[in-house]
Short mmCIF file of C-alpha atoms in Angstrom, two decimals:
data_model
loop_
_atom_site.label_atom_id
_atom_site.label_comp_id
_atom_site.label_asym_id
_atom_site.label_seq_id
_atom_site.Cartn_x
_atom_site.Cartn_y
_atom_site.Cartn_z
CA UNK A 1 -121.56 28.68 -55.31
CA UNK A 2 -119.71 27.97 -51.14
CA UNK A 3 -117.90 24.95 -51.67
CA UNK A 4 -119.38 23.75 -48.87
CA UNK A 5 -122.40 23.61 -51.49
CA UNK A 6 -120.33 21.60 -53.65
CA UNK A 7 -118.92 19.27 -50.79
CA UNK A 8 -123.07 18.44 -49.91
CA UNK A 9 -123.59 18.13 -53.83
CA UNK A 10 -121.15 15.78 -54.42
CA UNK A 11 -121.89 12.62 -55.03
CA UNK A 12 -119.94 10.50 -52.46
CA UNK A 13 -121.38 13.47 -49.32
CA UNK A 14 -124.52 12.25 -51.07
CA UNK A 15 -123.74 8.68 -51.07
CA UNK A 16 -122.37 8.76 -47.24
CA UNK A 17 -125.50 10.98 -46.87
CA UNK A 18 -128.13 8.01 -47.65
CA UNK A 19 -126.16 5.77 -46.16
CA UNK A 20 -125.63 7.14 -42.46
CA UNK A 21 -129.58 7.43 -42.74
CA UNK A 22 -130.52 4.45 -43.76
CA UNK A 23 -128.42 3.33 -40.80
CA UNK A 24 -130.29 5.92 -38.37
CA UNK A 25 -133.32 4.46 -39.01
CA UNK A 26 -133.22 0.99 -38.93
CA UNK A 27 -131.34 2.08 -35.59
CA UNK A 28 -134.26 3.65 -34.65
CA UNK A 29 -136.72 0.75 -35.94
CA UNK A 30 -134.58 -1.76 -33.60
CA UNK A 31 -134.63 0.58 -30.57
CA UNK A 32 -138.75 1.61 -31.06
CA UNK A 33 -138.83 -2.16 -28.92
CA UNK A 34 -137.62 -0.32 -26.20
CA UNK A 35 -140.20 1.26 -24.11
CA UNK A 36 -138.63 3.59 -22.22
CA UNK A 37 -136.52 5.23 -25.42
CA UNK A 38 -139.07 6.05 -26.57
CA UNK A 39 -140.86 7.80 -23.39
CA UNK A 40 -137.43 9.55 -23.50
CA UNK A 41 -137.86 10.28 -26.99
CA UNK A 42 -141.74 12.10 -27.04
CA UNK A 43 -141.31 13.35 -24.08
CA UNK A 44 -137.57 15.81 -24.87
CA UNK A 45 -137.36 14.84 -29.06
CA UNK A 46 -134.22 14.28 -28.98
CA UNK A 47 -134.66 10.93 -31.90
CA UNK A 48 -133.23 7.98 -29.31
CA UNK A 49 -131.19 6.54 -32.06
CA UNK A 50 -128.99 10.10 -31.30
CA UNK A 51 -129.83 9.21 -27.34
CA UNK A 52 -128.28 5.96 -27.43
CA UNK A 53 -125.07 7.09 -29.75
CA UNK A 54 -124.35 10.22 -27.77
CA UNK A 55 -124.64 8.01 -24.41
CA UNK A 56 -122.22 5.35 -26.05
CA UNK A 57 -119.97 8.10 -27.55
CA UNK A 58 -119.98 9.50 -23.53
CA UNK A 59 -118.82 5.91 -22.10
CA UNK A 60 -116.08 5.59 -24.89
CA UNK A 61 -114.46 9.48 -24.30
CA UNK A 62 -114.97 8.75 -20.24
CA UNK A 63 -113.27 5.68 -21.41
CA UNK A 64 -110.10 7.67 -23.13
CA UNK A 65 -110.10 9.17 -19.97
CA UNK A 66 -108.62 7.33 -17.90
CA UNK A 67 -109.24 8.35 -14.17
CA UNK A 68 -113.01 8.27 -15.30
CA UNK A 69 -112.80 5.13 -16.60
CA UNK A 70 -112.68 3.26 -13.36
CA UNK A 71 -115.55 4.87 -11.14
CA UNK A 72 -117.76 4.08 -14.75
CA UNK A 73 -117.06 0.73 -14.92
CA UNK A 74 -117.99 -0.12 -11.70
CA UNK A 75 -120.94 2.57 -11.71
CA UNK A 76 -122.32 1.26 -14.35
CA UNK A 77 -121.18 -2.35 -13.00
CA UNK A 78 -123.70 -2.12 -10.09
CA UNK A 79 -127.23 0.08 -10.59
CA UNK A 80 -129.04 -1.96 -12.98
CA UNK A 81 -128.07 -5.08 -10.97
CA UNK A 82 -128.87 -2.83 -8.14
CA UNK A 83 -132.13 -1.96 -9.51
CA UNK A 84 -132.93 -6.01 -11.19
CA UNK A 85 -131.45 -8.63 -7.83
CA UNK A 86 -133.60 -6.05 -5.92
CA UNK A 87 -136.88 -6.96 -8.18
CA UNK A 88 -135.25 -10.74 -7.70
CA UNK A 89 -135.53 -10.65 -4.35
CA UNK A 90 -139.32 -10.45 -4.30
CA UNK A 91 -139.72 -12.75 -8.01
CA UNK A 92 -141.10 -16.39 -7.02
CA UNK A 93 -138.94 -18.18 -9.16
CA UNK A 94 -135.25 -18.97 -8.95
CA UNK A 95 -133.89 -18.31 -12.54
CA UNK A 96 -133.05 -14.33 -11.83
CA UNK A 97 -131.36 -15.34 -9.04
CA UNK A 98 -129.18 -17.85 -10.66
CA UNK A 99 -128.33 -14.33 -12.62
CA UNK A 100 -127.86 -11.76 -10.15
CA UNK A 101 -125.87 -14.17 -8.07
CA UNK A 102 -122.79 -15.53 -9.88
CA UNK A 103 -123.27 -11.62 -11.74
CA UNK A 104 -122.79 -10.70 -8.11
CA UNK A 105 -120.27 -12.90 -7.77
CA UNK A 106 -118.33 -12.52 -11.20
CA UNK A 107 -118.74 -8.40 -10.41
CA UNK A 108 -116.70 -8.71 -6.90
CA UNK A 109 -114.14 -11.66 -9.12
CA UNK A 110 -112.97 -8.17 -10.85
CA UNK A 111 -113.22 -5.87 -8.08
CA UNK A 112 -111.41 -7.76 -5.43
CA UNK A 113 -108.69 -8.92 -8.16
CA UNK A 114 -108.34 -4.18 -8.69
CA UNK A 115 -107.71 -3.87 -5.08
CA UNK A 116 -104.89 -6.36 -4.86
CA UNK A 117 -103.29 -5.60 -8.40
CA UNK A 118 -105.09 -3.18 -9.78
CA UNK A 119 -101.19 -1.28 -11.58
CA UNK A 120 -99.71 -5.11 -13.04
CA UNK A 121 -103.98 -5.03 -14.56
CA UNK A 122 -103.37 -2.37 -16.54
CA UNK A 123 -99.76 -2.56 -17.60
CA UNK A 124 -100.69 -6.73 -19.20
CA UNK A 125 -104.19 -4.81 -20.37
CA UNK A 126 -103.66 -1.32 -21.01
CA UNK A 127 -107.42 -0.72 -21.66
CA UNK A 128 -108.62 -3.03 -18.79
CA UNK A 129 -112.05 -0.77 -17.43
CA UNK A 130 -112.93 -0.95 -21.50
CA UNK A 131 -112.89 -4.71 -21.63
CA UNK A 132 -114.51 -5.24 -18.00
CA UNK A 133 -117.89 -2.67 -19.14
CA UNK A 134 -118.69 -4.54 -21.82
CA UNK A 135 -118.17 -7.82 -20.43
CA UNK A 136 -119.94 -6.23 -17.57
CA UNK A 137 -122.90 -5.79 -19.93
CA UNK A 138 -123.03 -9.40 -21.57
CA UNK A 139 -122.69 -10.16 -17.43
CA UNK A 140 -126.28 -8.59 -16.85
CA UNK A 141 -128.05 -6.89 -19.38
CA UNK A 142 -131.41 -9.47 -19.72
CA UNK A 143 -131.52 -9.57 -23.75
CA UNK A 144 -127.72 -11.95 -23.15
CA UNK A 145 -128.05 -13.01 -19.41
CA UNK A 146 -124.81 -13.74 -19.64
CA UNK A 147 -124.05 -14.36 -16.44
CA UNK A 148 -126.46 -17.25 -16.50
CA UNK A 149 -124.83 -18.77 -19.07
CA UNK A 150 -121.42 -18.32 -17.14
CA UNK A 151 -123.05 -19.76 -14.80
CA UNK A 152 -124.89 -22.92 -15.89
CA UNK A 153 -121.24 -23.56 -18.75
CA UNK A 154 -118.86 -22.85 -16.83
CA UNK A 155 -118.96 -22.04 -13.20
CA UNK A 156 -121.56 -24.58 -12.30
CA UNK A 157 -119.23 -28.34 -14.17
CA UNK A 158 -116.82 -26.90 -12.30
CA UNK A 159 -117.60 -26.31 -8.43
CA UNK A 160 -120.05 -29.26 -8.64
CA UNK A 161 -116.33 -30.99 -9.99
CA UNK A 162 -115.16 -29.89 -6.70
CA UNK A 163 -118.10 -30.91 -4.26
CA UNK A 164 -118.24 -34.79 -5.49
CA UNK A 165 -114.26 -34.49 -5.27
CA UNK A 166 -114.40 -33.18 -1.88
CA UNK A 167 -116.76 -35.08 -0.19
CA UNK A 168 -115.03 -38.04 -1.37
CA UNK A 169 -111.79 -37.37 -0.20
CA UNK A 170 -112.38 -35.92 3.35
CA UNK A 171 -113.06 -39.14 5.70
CA UNK A 172 -115.76 -38.23 9.05
CA UNK A 173 -114.38 -40.84 11.38
CA UNK A 174 -110.45 -41.98 11.75
CA UNK A 175 -109.08 -44.65 9.48
CA UNK A 176 -106.56 -46.42 8.53
CA UNK A 177 -103.76 -45.17 5.48
CA UNK A 178 -105.78 -48.60 3.69
CA UNK A 179 -109.00 -48.03 4.50
CA UNK A 180 -108.82 -44.41 3.04
CA UNK A 181 -108.00 -45.24 -0.10
CA UNK A 182 -110.77 -48.32 -0.21
CA UNK A 183 -113.16 -45.40 0.31
CA UNK A 184 -111.63 -42.95 -2.57
CA UNK A 185 -111.61 -45.78 -4.77
CA UNK A 186 -114.81 -47.11 -4.00
CA UNK A 187 -116.10 -42.99 -4.32
CA UNK A 188 -113.54 -42.79 -7.77
CA UNK A 189 -115.13 -45.61 -9.37
CA UNK A 190 -119.42 -44.55 -8.33
#
């Protein structure tokens, strides 16, 4: 009996293999919800669970190779959202408009920060592009709709406070300091 056969017959190896197959089957059941993956599996005869695991491992590997981390992160942040934004333009509702307009503002903020302070960001956050990619996926994927959540829970309250304050303190005509104080007090008491 060879060493390979001895390892394959060891109870720990059999238990690990059984557990791995169980989790692989669970992942396969979960991925059956996505028609694109089902079509891919039918055309290539490669199980969809292997495709997803391979894609995650490839992205992880690319993030370890630092020069490729930024372009991959930006590609992940641009490709699907660009397509879904064009679809949102054609849809009659405005819920998807909120999702994608907010997404592009947040994505643009990341890219603007990178353009002026990338070295500093990477110094303080060495895994910045990995975290950025995960956050960008949370923002964009339809199952999470993170951009919409961000808009409703963070941006909307802040922007409504800013716009409410700016209307209360910016006079439209020339007034005295005392009249201005009265206007501000009236606006804040309402």
